[in-house]
């Protein structure tokens, strides 16, 4: 089988990890597969040095004008602070529009989706990007459905991902889709990555959406929540872990963590249930009990309130095997 041509589109002001991370995933996958599955090319408006937002120089081996769009398997557009200027580069956008329509698969990392949108490739699609610019993307391109929560989304032949390291999760998913789980596992082990972090996993994982505890008592309470989300975690239980009175814990927890204890516990439990739904086949009732919700009905109500979907629908849309397209 001929090697799949992967073209990375870069520009001045790119985020280097958006390029380097996925490039390494595809390169290793090619090395680990018997037929050298991928041939990676890095392209920009002009060949030569391209300056990243951090000042790092990255070499573009090809000008897009010399790359024949025919035969490109996957276009991957990186993100970075320079994407807004790149969206006004007429030659780059016009080439991308043609190449994107001819390629088997069109992908972006972080804010690279702005370029896909500028090229008219994302209309009517469900997409994601780095959370910090999702509202702007939705306002600028109302014909798309922007979901700022998942780390990556597949909608038909279009795959988009959140920022920076999420590009490696996306690339691993693409490798698994092409070459199977065994090759993806080998790549993940070599790069010391968490294999198959699900696309449905929130960009706002606990370390990101919450403040960090500043004192040992609150740290002890938070650790208890993460150690066993399904345990008894009422205010009295958390107070015992912290060595504080319930009233004192309530006040200190809200001050340090920016949210009341009950809300924090519920969010951690929701994330635990999300992982269980996408990574296994346990019944919803069993997951509800294990994650601290008690009953499937309680889990359903919380999911509807926080995520807007029922647990069973969430599983159908985001379970890991097989990877499913958005309807």
PDB file of C-alpha atoms in Angstrom:
ATOM      1  CA  UNK A   1       0.000   0.000   0.000  1.00  0.00           C
ATOM      2  CA  UNK A   2       1.322   3.463  -0.923  1.00  0.00           C
ATOM      3  CA  UNK A   3       2.268   5.696   1.979  1.00  0.00           C
ATOM      4  CA  UNK A   4      -0.385   8.180   3.007  1.00  0.00           C
ATOM      5  CA  UNK A   5       0.689  11.770   2.342  1.00  0.00           C
ATOM      6  CA  UNK A   6       0.268  13.951   5.431  1.00  0.00           C
ATOM      7  CA  UNK A   7       0.688  17.680   4.795  1.00  0.00           C
ATOM      8  CA  UNK A   8       1.144  19.971   7.794  1.00  0.00           C
ATOM      9  CA  UNK A   9       0.226  23.568   7.026  1.00  0.00           C
ATOM     10  CA  UNK A  10       2.171  26.127   9.088  1.00  0.00           C
ATOM     11  CA  UNK A  11       2.533  29.921   9.151  1.00  0.00           C
ATOM     12  CA  UNK A  12       4.400  32.657  10.990  1.00  0.00           C
ATOM     13  CA  UNK A  13       3.264  32.723  14.599  1.00  0.00           C
ATOM     14  CA  UNK A  14       2.495  29.008  14.803  1.00  0.00           C
ATOM     15  CA  UNK A  15       2.462  27.032  18.064  1.00  0.00           C
ATOM     16  CA  UNK A  16       5.405  24.619  17.560  1.00  0.00           C
ATOM     17  CA  UNK A  17       3.924  21.794  19.630  1.00  0.00           C
ATOM     18  CA  UNK A  18       0.879  21.740  17.342  1.00  0.00           C
ATOM     19  CA  UNK A  19       3.282  20.623  14.618  1.00  0.00           C
ATOM     20  CA  UNK A  20       5.964  18.651  16.457  1.00  0.00           C
ATOM     21  CA  UNK A  21       3.612  16.479  18.538  1.00  0.00           C
ATOM     22  CA  UNK A  22       1.432  15.098  15.717  1.00  0.00           C
ATOM     23  CA  UNK A  23       4.444  14.914  13.373  1.00  0.00           C
ATOM     24  CA  UNK A  24       6.216  12.598  15.829  1.00  0.00           C
ATOM     25  CA  UNK A  25       3.108  10.435  16.201  1.00  0.00           C
ATOM     26  CA  UNK A  26       2.785   9.924  12.442  1.00  0.00           C
ATOM     27  CA  UNK A  27       6.521   9.435  11.964  1.00  0.00           C
ATOM     28  CA  UNK A  28       6.703   6.757  14.649  1.00  0.00           C
ATOM     29  CA  UNK A  29       3.572   5.070  13.334  1.00  0.00           C
ATOM     30  CA  UNK A  30       5.238   4.896   9.934  1.00  0.00           C
ATOM     31  CA  UNK A  31       8.376   3.394  11.453  1.00  0.00           C
ATOM     32  CA  UNK A  32       6.345   0.798  13.372  1.00  0.00           C
ATOM     33  CA  UNK A  33       4.158  -0.280  10.456  1.00  0.00           C
ATOM     34  CA  UNK A  34       5.457  -2.756   7.872  1.00  0.00           C
ATOM     35  CA  UNK A  35       4.559  -0.614   4.878  1.00  0.00           C
ATOM     36  CA  UNK A  36       5.893   2.796   6.028  1.00  0.00           C
ATOM     37  CA  UNK A  37       2.351   4.057   6.319  1.00  0.00           C
ATOM     38  CA  UNK A  38       2.905   7.837   6.307  1.00  0.00           C
ATOM     39  CA  UNK A  39       4.952  10.380   4.390  1.00  0.00           C
ATOM     40  CA  UNK A  40       4.922  13.707   6.220  1.00  0.00           C
ATOM     41  CA  UNK A  41       5.468  17.077   4.550  1.00  0.00           C
ATOM     42  CA  UNK A  42       5.604  20.504   6.199  1.00  0.00           C
ATOM     43  CA  UNK A  43       4.361  23.335   4.011  1.00  0.00           C
ATOM     44  CA  UNK A  44       3.901  27.091   4.311  1.00  0.00           C
ATOM     45  CA  UNK A  45       3.169  29.985   1.979  1.00  0.00           C
ATOM     46  CA  UNK A  46       6.886  29.976   1.174  1.00  0.00           C
ATOM     47  CA  UNK A  47       9.510  27.326   1.838  1.00  0.00           C
ATOM     48  CA  UNK A  48      12.176  28.086   4.401  1.00  0.00           C
ATOM     49  CA  UNK A  49      12.289  29.314   8.005  1.00  0.00           C
ATOM     50  CA  UNK A  50       8.952  30.057   9.672  1.00  0.00           C
ATOM     51  CA  UNK A  51       9.051  31.842  13.017  1.00  0.00           C
ATOM     52  CA  UNK A  52       6.865  30.473  15.804  1.00  0.00           C
ATOM     53  CA  UNK A  53       5.119  32.760  18.262  1.00  0.00           C
ATOM     54  CA  UNK A  54       7.803  31.868  20.814  1.00  0.00           C
ATOM     55  CA  UNK A  55      10.575  32.866  18.405  1.00  0.00           C
ATOM     56  CA  UNK A  56      11.571  29.308  17.517  1.00  0.00           C
ATOM     57  CA  UNK A  57      12.418  28.855  13.837  1.00  0.00           C
ATOM     58  CA  UNK A  58      10.701  25.948  12.088  1.00  0.00           C
ATOM     59  CA  UNK A  59      11.637  24.855   8.588  1.00  0.00           C
ATOM     60  CA  UNK A  60       8.914  24.549   5.980  1.00  0.00           C
ATOM     61  CA  UNK A  61      10.204  22.128   3.377  1.00  0.00           C
ATOM     62  CA  UNK A  62       7.660  23.040   0.724  1.00  0.00           C
ATOM     63  CA  UNK A  63       5.751  26.081  -0.533  1.00  0.00           C
ATOM     64  CA  UNK A  64       2.086  25.210  -0.842  1.00  0.00           C
ATOM     65  CA  UNK A  65       2.111  26.445  -4.435  1.00  0.00           C
ATOM     66  CA  UNK A  66       4.356  23.524  -5.393  1.00  0.00           C
ATOM     67  CA  UNK A  67       2.331  20.843  -3.616  1.00  0.00           C
ATOM     68  CA  UNK A  68      -0.184  19.131  -5.873  1.00  0.00           C
ATOM     69  CA  UNK A  69      -3.424  18.788  -3.873  1.00  0.00           C
ATOM     70  CA  UNK A  70      -4.182  15.564  -5.714  1.00  0.00           C
ATOM     71  CA  UNK A  71      -3.104  12.557  -3.737  1.00  0.00           C
ATOM     72  CA  UNK A  72      -2.939  14.233  -0.326  1.00  0.00           C
ATOM     73  CA  UNK A  73      -4.389  11.882   2.249  1.00  0.00           C
ATOM     74  CA  UNK A  74      -4.589  14.187   5.266  1.00  0.00           C
ATOM     75  CA  UNK A  75      -4.248  17.944   5.629  1.00  0.00           C
ATOM     76  CA  UNK A  76      -3.389  19.030   9.175  1.00  0.00           C
ATOM     77  CA  UNK A  77      -3.478  22.752   9.923  1.00  0.00           C
ATOM     78  CA  UNK A  78      -1.649  23.856  13.053  1.00  0.00           C
ATOM     79  CA  UNK A  79      -2.674  26.682  15.351  1.00  0.00           C
ATOM     80  CA  UNK A  80      -0.936  29.600  16.971  1.00  0.00           C
ATOM     81  CA  UNK A  81      -1.209  33.319  17.501  1.00  0.00           C
ATOM     82  CA  UNK A  82      -0.411  33.953  13.852  1.00  0.00           C
ATOM     83  CA  UNK A  83      -3.537  32.226  12.587  1.00  0.00           C
ATOM     84  CA  UNK A  84      -5.488  35.482  12.221  1.00  0.00           C
ATOM     85  CA  UNK A  85      -2.932  36.892   9.781  1.00  0.00           C
ATOM     86  CA  UNK A  86      -2.787  33.546   7.993  1.00  0.00           C
ATOM     87  CA  UNK A  87      -6.550  33.684   7.450  1.00  0.00           C
ATOM     88  CA  UNK A  88      -5.968  36.816   5.360  1.00  0.00           C
ATOM     89  CA  UNK A  89      -3.258  35.210   3.243  1.00  0.00           C
ATOM     90  CA  UNK A  90      -5.258  34.744   0.077  1.00  0.00           C
ATOM     91  CA  UNK A  91      -2.871  32.326  -1.624  1.00  0.00           C
ATOM     92  CA  UNK A  92      -2.638  30.100   1.440  1.00  0.00           C
ATOM     93  CA  UNK A  93      -6.394  30.058   1.988  1.00  0.00           C
ATOM     94  CA  UNK A  94      -7.139  29.335  -1.674  1.00  0.00           C
ATOM     95  CA  UNK A  95      -4.680  26.437  -1.766  1.00  0.00           C
ATOM     96  CA  UNK A  96      -6.135  25.056   1.444  1.00  0.00           C
ATOM     97  CA  UNK A  97      -9.655  25.276   0.044  1.00  0.00           C
ATOM     98  CA  UNK A  98      -8.677  23.145  -2.949  1.00  0.00           C
ATOM     99  CA  UNK A  99      -6.474  20.699  -1.048  1.00  0.00           C
ATOM    100  CA  UNK A 100      -9.026  20.326   1.727  1.00  0.00           C
ATOM    101  CA  UNK A 101     -11.786  19.372  -0.681  1.00  0.00           C
ATOM    102  CA  UNK A 102      -9.599  16.821  -2.449  1.00  0.00           C
ATOM    103  CA  UNK A 103      -8.003  15.218   0.617  1.00  0.00           C
ATOM    104  CA  UNK A 104      -9.452  12.112   2.220  1.00  0.00           C
ATOM    105  CA  UNK A 105      -9.284  13.784   5.615  1.00  0.00           C
ATOM    106  CA  UNK A 106      -9.014  17.365   6.881  1.00  0.00           C
ATOM    107  CA  UNK A 107      -7.783  18.087  10.399  1.00  0.00           C
ATOM    108  CA  UNK A 108      -6.706  20.948  12.623  1.00  0.00           C
ATOM    109  CA  UNK A 109      -4.958  21.463  15.921  1.00  0.00           C
ATOM    110  CA  UNK A 110      -5.963  24.271  18.268  1.00  0.00           C
ATOM    111  CA  UNK A 111      -6.830  27.492  16.386  1.00  0.00           C
ATOM    112  CA  UNK A 112      -5.944  25.928  13.044  1.00  0.00           C
ATOM    113  CA  UNK A 113      -9.694  25.443  12.641  1.00  0.00           C
ATOM    114  CA  UNK A 114      -9.936  29.192  11.924  1.00  0.00           C
ATOM    115  CA  UNK A 115      -8.004  28.541   8.704  1.00  0.00           C
ATOM    116  CA  UNK A 116     -10.275  25.623   7.822  1.00  0.00           C
ATOM    117  CA  UNK A 117     -13.249  27.913   8.333  1.00  0.00           C
ATOM    118  CA  UNK A 118     -11.683  30.713   6.270  1.00  0.00           C
ATOM    119  CA  UNK A 119     -11.190  28.203   3.454  1.00  0.00           C
ATOM    120  CA  UNK A 120     -14.869  27.240   3.594  1.00  0.00           C
ATOM    121  CA  UNK A 121     -14.171  23.698   4.734  1.00  0.00           C
ATOM    122  CA  UNK A 122     -15.922  23.688   8.096  1.00  0.00           C
ATOM    123  CA  UNK A 123     -19.379  24.991   7.233  1.00  0.00           C
ATOM    124  CA  UNK A 124     -22.070  22.849   8.842  1.00  0.00           C
ATOM    125  CA  UNK A 125     -19.524  20.875  10.864  1.00  0.00           C
ATOM    126  CA  UNK A 126     -19.226  20.291  14.590  1.00  0.00           C
ATOM    127  CA  UNK A 127     -15.741  21.421  15.609  1.00  0.00           C
ATOM    128  CA  UNK A 128     -13.590  22.259  18.598  1.00  0.00           C
ATOM    129  CA  UNK A 129     -10.556  24.416  19.280  1.00  0.00           C
ATOM    130  CA  UNK A 130      -8.666  25.782  22.258  1.00  0.00           C
ATOM    131  CA  UNK A 131     -11.250  26.874  24.827  1.00  0.00           C
ATOM    132  CA  UNK A 132      -9.882  30.429  24.977  1.00  0.00           C
ATOM    133  CA  UNK A 133     -11.014  31.224  21.419  1.00  0.00           C
ATOM    134  CA  UNK A 134     -14.105  29.055  21.047  1.00  0.00           C
ATOM    135  CA  UNK A 135     -16.579  31.893  21.589  1.00  0.00           C
ATOM    136  CA  UNK A 136     -14.803  34.009  18.988  1.00  0.00           C
ATOM    137  CA  UNK A 137     -14.834  31.132  16.500  1.00  0.00           C
ATOM    138  CA  UNK A 138     -18.554  30.589  16.995  1.00  0.00           C
ATOM    139  CA  UNK A 139     -19.301  34.298  16.552  1.00  0.00           C
ATOM    140  CA  UNK A 140     -17.147  34.658  13.447  1.00  0.00           C
ATOM    141  CA  UNK A 141     -18.428  31.490  11.741  1.00  0.00           C
ATOM    142  CA  UNK A 142     -22.045  30.918  12.848  1.00  0.00           C
ATOM    143  CA  UNK A 143     -22.502  28.156  10.269  1.00  0.00           C
ATOM    144  CA  UNK A 144     -20.420  25.799  12.406  1.00  0.00           C
ATOM    145  CA  UNK A 145     -21.291  24.184  15.723  1.00  0.00           C
ATOM    146  CA  UNK A 146     -18.446  24.976  18.120  1.00  0.00           C
ATOM    147  CA  UNK A 147     -18.070  22.713  21.150  1.00  0.00           C
ATOM    148  CA  UNK A 148     -15.296  23.974  23.434  1.00  0.00           C
ATOM    149  CA  UNK A 149     -15.382  21.004  25.794  1.00  0.00           C
ATOM    150  CA  UNK A 150     -13.922  17.892  24.042  1.00  0.00           C
ATOM    151  CA  UNK A 151     -10.212  17.539  23.348  1.00  0.00           C
ATOM    152  CA  UNK A 152     -10.996  16.425  19.806  1.00  0.00           C
ATOM    153  CA  UNK A 153     -14.041  15.870  17.607  1.00  0.00           C
ATOM    154  CA  UNK A 154     -14.628  13.798  14.501  1.00  0.00           C
ATOM    155  CA  UNK A 155     -17.368  14.939  12.160  1.00  0.00           C
ATOM    156  CA  UNK A 156     -17.252  12.860   9.005  1.00  0.00           C
ATOM    157  CA  UNK A 157     -13.879  13.379   7.330  1.00  0.00           C
ATOM    158  CA  UNK A 158     -13.115  16.429   9.448  1.00  0.00           C
ATOM    159  CA  UNK A 159     -11.260  16.054  12.745  1.00  0.00           C
ATOM    160  CA  UNK A 160     -10.533  19.067  14.954  1.00  0.00           C
ATOM    161  CA  UNK A 161      -8.750  19.228  18.284  1.00  0.00           C
ATOM    162  CA  UNK A 162      -8.141  21.497  21.212  1.00  0.00           C
ATOM    163  CA  UNK A 163      -4.808  23.123  21.838  1.00  0.00           C
ATOM    164  CA  UNK A 164      -1.215  21.951  22.018  1.00  0.00           C
ATOM    165  CA  UNK A 165      -0.946  18.422  23.494  1.00  0.00           C
ATOM    166  CA  UNK A 166      -4.482  17.545  22.344  1.00  0.00           C
ATOM    167  CA  UNK A 167      -3.006  17.428  18.843  1.00  0.00           C
ATOM    168  CA  UNK A 168      -1.103  14.297  19.858  1.00  0.00           C
ATOM    169  CA  UNK A 169      -4.329  12.705  21.119  1.00  0.00           C
ATOM    170  CA  UNK A 170      -5.913  13.527  17.773  1.00  0.00           C
ATOM    171  CA  UNK A 171      -2.969  12.088  15.847  1.00  0.00           C
ATOM    172  CA  UNK A 172      -3.086   8.863  17.879  1.00  0.00           C
ATOM    173  CA  UNK A 173      -6.789   8.534  17.094  1.00  0.00           C
ATOM    174  CA  UNK A 174      -6.048   9.023  13.390  1.00  0.00           C
ATOM    175  CA  UNK A 175      -3.324   6.360  13.517  1.00  0.00           C
ATOM    176  CA  UNK A 176      -5.673   3.945  15.256  1.00  0.00           C
ATOM    177  CA  UNK A 177      -8.356   4.657  12.657  1.00  0.00           C
ATOM    178  CA  UNK A 178      -5.860   3.929   9.856  1.00  0.00           C
ATOM    179  CA  UNK A 179      -3.631   1.185  11.242  1.00  0.00           C
ATOM    180  CA  UNK A 180      -5.396  -0.290  14.250  1.00  0.00           C
ATOM    181  CA  UNK A 181      -4.937  -0.259  17.990  1.00  0.00           C
ATOM    182  CA  UNK A 182      -1.674  -2.234  18.083  1.00  0.00           C
ATOM    183  CA  UNK A 183       0.305   0.400  16.172  1.00  0.00           C
ATOM    184  CA  UNK A 184      -1.299   3.219  18.141  1.00  0.00           C
ATOM    185  CA  UNK A 185      -0.375   1.478  21.386  1.00  0.00           C
ATOM    186  CA  UNK A 186       3.218   1.072  20.265  1.00  0.00           C
ATOM    187  CA  UNK A 187       3.442   4.777  19.394  1.00  0.00           C
ATOM    188  CA  UNK A 188       1.892   5.800  22.696  1.00  0.00           C
ATOM    189  CA  UNK A 189       4.286   3.637  24.696  1.00  0.00           C
ATOM    190  CA  UNK A 190       7.278   5.022  22.832  1.00  0.00           C
ATOM    191  CA  UNK A 191       6.196   8.629  23.427  1.00  0.00           C
ATOM    192  CA  UNK A 192       5.126   7.910  27.023  1.00  0.00           C
ATOM    193  CA  UNK A 193       1.592   9.073  26.232  1.00  0.00           C
ATOM    194  CA  UNK A 194      -1.728   8.165  27.778  1.00  0.00           C
ATOM    195  CA  UNK A 195      -3.126   5.940  25.073  1.00  0.00           C
ATOM    196  CA  UNK A 196      -6.496   6.814  23.655  1.00  0.00           C
ATOM    197  CA  UNK A 197      -7.387   9.717  25.874  1.00  0.00           C
ATOM    198  CA  UNK A 198     -10.945   9.918  24.564  1.00  0.00           C
ATOM    199  CA  UNK A 199     -11.966  12.786  22.340  1.00  0.00           C
ATOM    200  CA  UNK A 200     -14.917  13.308  24.638  1.00  0.00           C
ATOM    201  CA  UNK A 201     -12.630  14.064  27.578  1.00  0.00           C
ATOM    202  CA  UNK A 202     -13.109  17.627  28.666  1.00  0.00           C
ATOM    203  CA  UNK A 203     -10.527  20.318  28.008  1.00  0.00           C
ATOM    204  CA  UNK A 204     -11.553  21.456  31.461  1.00  0.00           C
ATOM    205  CA  UNK A 205     -10.155  18.548  33.431  1.00  0.00           C
ATOM    206  CA  UNK A 206      -9.958  19.066  37.164  1.00  0.00           C
ATOM    207  CA  UNK A 207      -6.472  20.631  37.240  1.00  0.00           C
ATOM    208  CA  UNK A 208      -7.673  23.220  34.702  1.00  0.00           C
ATOM    209  CA  UNK A 209     -11.156  24.135  35.805  1.00  0.00           C
ATOM    210  CA  UNK A 210     -10.432  24.427  39.512  1.00  0.00           C
ATOM    211  CA  UNK A 211      -8.008  26.378  41.607  1.00  0.00           C
ATOM    212  CA  UNK A 212      -5.412  24.382  43.489  1.00  0.00           C
ATOM    213  CA  UNK A 213      -5.723  23.985  47.265  1.00  0.00           C
ATOM    214  CA  UNK A 214      -3.426  26.301  49.169  1.00  0.00           C
ATOM    215  CA  UNK A 215      -3.458  24.586  52.552  1.00  0.00           C
ATOM    216  CA  UNK A 216      -3.030  21.044  53.813  1.00  0.00           C
ATOM    217  CA  UNK A 217      -6.585  20.616  55.184  1.00  0.00           C
ATOM    218  CA  UNK A 218      -8.240  21.511  51.870  1.00  0.00           C
ATOM    219  CA  UNK A 219      -5.614  19.509  49.999  1.00  0.00           C
ATOM    220  CA  UNK A 220      -6.567  16.476  52.087  1.00  0.00           C
ATOM    221  CA  UNK A 221     -10.251  16.948  51.296  1.00  0.00           C
ATOM    222  CA  UNK A 222      -9.597  17.343  47.566  1.00  0.00           C
ATOM    223  CA  UNK A 223      -7.359  14.259  47.539  1.00  0.00           C
ATOM    224  CA  UNK A 224     -10.132  12.231  49.163  1.00  0.00           C
ATOM    225  CA  UNK A 225     -12.542  13.228  46.401  1.00  0.00           C
ATOM    226  CA  UNK A 226     -10.179  12.137  43.637  1.00  0.00           C
ATOM    227  CA  UNK A 227      -9.081   8.971  45.395  1.00  0.00           C
ATOM    228  CA  UNK A 228     -12.634   7.582  45.394  1.00  0.00           C
ATOM    229  CA  UNK A 229     -15.360   9.711  43.778  1.00  0.00           C
ATOM    230  CA  UNK A 230     -17.933   7.063  44.697  1.00  0.00           C
ATOM    231  CA  UNK A 231     -17.258   7.208  48.434  1.00  0.00           C
ATOM    232  CA  UNK A 232     -19.331   9.082  50.991  1.00  0.00           C
ATOM    233  CA  UNK A 233     -18.270  12.673  50.351  1.00  0.00           C
ATOM    234  CA  UNK A 234     -20.782  14.786  52.217  1.00  0.00           C
ATOM    235  CA  UNK A 235     -19.674  17.879  54.067  1.00  0.00           C
ATOM    236  CA  UNK A 236     -19.219  15.906  57.301  1.00  0.00           C
ATOM    237  CA  UNK A 237     -17.076  13.282  55.557  1.00  0.00           C
ATOM    238  CA  UNK A 238     -14.874  15.892  53.891  1.00  0.00           C
ATOM    239  CA  UNK A 239     -14.558  17.794  57.141  1.00  0.00           C
ATOM    240  CA  UNK A 240     -13.241  14.636  58.794  1.00  0.00           C
ATOM    241  CA  UNK A 241     -10.613  14.256  56.069  1.00  0.00           C
ATOM    242  CA  UNK A 242      -9.596  17.884  56.491  1.00  0.00           C
ATOM    243  CA  UNK A 243      -9.662  17.865  60.283  1.00  0.00           C
ATOM    244  CA  UNK A 244     -11.995  20.857  60.309  1.00  0.00           C
ATOM    245  CA  UNK A 245     -15.543  21.492  61.420  1.00  0.00           C
ATOM    246  CA  UNK A 246     -18.112  21.228  58.599  1.00  0.00           C
ATOM    247  CA  UNK A 247     -18.826  24.973  58.739  1.00  0.00           C
ATOM    248  CA  UNK A 248     -15.141  25.855  58.708  1.00  0.00           C
ATOM    249  CA  UNK A 249     -14.498  23.448  55.807  1.00  0.00           C
ATOM    250  CA  UNK A 250     -17.379  24.917  53.805  1.00  0.00           C
ATOM    251  CA  UNK A 251     -15.948  28.402  54.139  1.00  0.00           C
ATOM    252  CA  UNK A 252     -12.299  27.459  53.565  1.00  0.00           C
ATOM    253  CA  UNK A 253     -13.051  25.128  50.629  1.00  0.00           C
ATOM    254  CA  UNK A 254     -15.051  27.757  48.731  1.00  0.00           C
ATOM    255  CA  UNK A 255     -12.368  30.380  49.366  1.00  0.00           C
ATOM    256  CA  UNK A 256      -9.481  28.209  48.159  1.00  0.00           C
ATOM    257  CA  UNK A 257     -11.151  26.219  45.383  1.00  0.00           C
ATOM    258  CA  UNK A 258     -13.559  28.813  44.032  1.00  0.00           C
ATOM    259  CA  UNK A 259     -16.552  26.475  44.313  1.00  0.00           C
ATOM    260  CA  UNK A 260     -18.519  24.870  47.165  1.00  0.00           C
ATOM    261  CA  UNK A 261     -17.551  21.323  48.199  1.00  0.00           C
ATOM    262  CA  UNK A 262     -20.774  19.759  46.886  1.00  0.00           C
ATOM    263  CA  UNK A 263     -20.338  21.302  43.436  1.00  0.00           C
ATOM    264  CA  UNK A 264     -16.722  20.183  43.279  1.00  0.00           C
ATOM    265  CA  UNK A 265     -17.629  16.621  44.254  1.00  0.00           C
ATOM    266  CA  UNK A 266     -20.365  16.488  41.638  1.00  0.00           C
ATOM    267  CA  UNK A 267     -18.072  17.656  38.877  1.00  0.00           C
ATOM    268  CA  UNK A 268     -15.389  15.113  39.744  1.00  0.00           C
ATOM    269  CA  UNK A 269     -18.047  12.406  39.795  1.00  0.00           C
ATOM    270  CA  UNK A 270     -19.347  13.494  36.389  1.00  0.00           C
ATOM    271  CA  UNK A 271     -15.844  13.233  34.927  1.00  0.00           C
ATOM    272  CA  UNK A 272     -15.433   9.799  36.494  1.00  0.00           C
ATOM    273  CA  UNK A 273     -18.732   8.673  34.974  1.00  0.00           C
ATOM    274  CA  UNK A 274     -17.794  10.087  31.581  1.00  0.00           C
ATOM    275  CA  UNK A 275     -14.611   8.048  31.537  1.00  0.00           C
ATOM    276  CA  UNK A 276     -16.456   4.915  32.622  1.00  0.00           C
ATOM    277  CA  UNK A 277     -19.069   5.347  29.907  1.00  0.00           C
ATOM    278  CA  UNK A 278     -16.540   5.791  27.114  1.00  0.00           C
ATOM    279  CA  UNK A 279     -13.946   3.247  28.231  1.00  0.00           C
ATOM    280  CA  UNK A 280     -16.083   0.236  29.173  1.00  0.00           C
ATOM    281  CA  UNK A 281     -19.373  -1.578  28.803  1.00  0.00           C
ATOM    282  CA  UNK A 282     -20.619  -1.583  32.403  1.00  0.00           C
ATOM    283  CA  UNK A 283     -24.348  -0.879  32.748  1.00  0.00           C
ATOM    284  CA  UNK A 284     -25.287   2.724  33.480  1.00  0.00           C
ATOM    285  CA  UNK A 285     -26.785   1.639  36.803  1.00  0.00           C
ATOM    286  CA  UNK A 286     -23.447   0.116  37.889  1.00  0.00           C
ATOM    287  CA  UNK A 287     -21.527   3.227  36.816  1.00  0.00           C
ATOM    288  CA  UNK A 288     -23.958   5.434  38.714  1.00  0.00           C
ATOM    289  CA  UNK A 289     -23.373   3.473  41.919  1.00  0.00           C
ATOM    290  CA  UNK A 290     -19.605   3.299  41.476  1.00  0.00           C
ATOM    291  CA  UNK A 291     -19.266   7.018  40.765  1.00  0.00           C
ATOM    292  CA  UNK A 292     -21.333   8.108  43.726  1.00  0.00           C
ATOM    293  CA  UNK A 293     -24.680   8.957  42.116  1.00  0.00           C
ATOM    294  CA  UNK A 294     -26.590   6.102  43.689  1.00  0.00           C
ATOM    295  CA  UNK A 295     -29.068   5.467  40.884  1.00  0.00           C
ATOM    296  CA  UNK A 296     -29.118   5.688  37.110  1.00  0.00           C
ATOM    297  CA  UNK A 297     -31.913   8.263  37.341  1.00  0.00           C
ATOM    298  CA  UNK A 298     -29.788  10.582  39.471  1.00  0.00           C
ATOM    299  CA  UNK A 299     -26.901  10.192  37.027  1.00  0.00           C
ATOM    300  CA  UNK A 300     -29.248  10.945  34.142  1.00  0.00           C
ATOM    301  CA  UNK A 301     -30.512  14.147  35.768  1.00  0.00           C
ATOM    302  CA  UNK A 302     -26.986  15.376  36.505  1.00  0.00           C
ATOM    303  CA  UNK A 303     -25.800  14.591  32.969  1.00  0.00           C
ATOM    304  CA  UNK A 304     -28.770  16.425  31.481  1.00  0.00           C
ATOM    305  CA  UNK A 305     -28.092  19.443  33.658  1.00  0.00           C
ATOM    306  CA  UNK A 306     -24.328  19.571  33.136  1.00  0.00           C
ATOM    307  CA  UNK A 307     -23.830  18.106  29.647  1.00  0.00           C
ATOM    308  CA  UNK A 308     -27.233  18.313  27.985  1.00  0.00           C
ATOM    309  CA  UNK A 309     -27.335  14.585  27.117  1.00  0.00           C
ATOM    310  CA  UNK A 310     -28.381  11.359  28.805  1.00  0.00           C
ATOM    311  CA  UNK A 311     -25.622   8.914  29.882  1.00  0.00           C
ATOM    312  CA  UNK A 312     -26.668   6.349  27.268  1.00  0.00           C
ATOM    313  CA  UNK A 313     -26.569   8.965  24.508  1.00  0.00           C
ATOM    314  CA  UNK A 314     -23.190  10.179  25.732  1.00  0.00           C
ATOM    315  CA  UNK A 315     -21.851   6.628  25.518  1.00  0.00           C
ATOM    316  CA  UNK A 316     -23.258   6.097  22.026  1.00  0.00           C
ATOM    317  CA  UNK A 317     -21.668   9.302  20.758  1.00  0.00           C
ATOM    318  CA  UNK A 318     -18.284   9.146  22.444  1.00  0.00           C
ATOM    319  CA  UNK A 319     -17.354   5.568  23.320  1.00  0.00           C
ATOM    320  CA  UNK A 320     -13.826   4.713  22.280  1.00  0.00           C
ATOM    321  CA  UNK A 321     -14.333   1.540  20.253  1.00  0.00           C
ATOM    322  CA  UNK A 322     -15.270   1.886  17.544  1.00  0.00           C
ATOM    323  CA  UNK A 323     -14.561   5.552  16.889  1.00  0.00           C
ATOM    324  CA  UNK A 324     -17.848   7.039  15.759  1.00  0.00           C
ATOM    325  CA  UNK A 325     -18.579   9.919  13.493  1.00  0.00           C
ATOM    326  CA  UNK A 326     -20.844  12.689  14.636  1.00  0.00           C
ATOM    327  CA  UNK A 327     -24.278  12.124  13.081  1.00  0.00           C
TER     328      UNK A 327
END
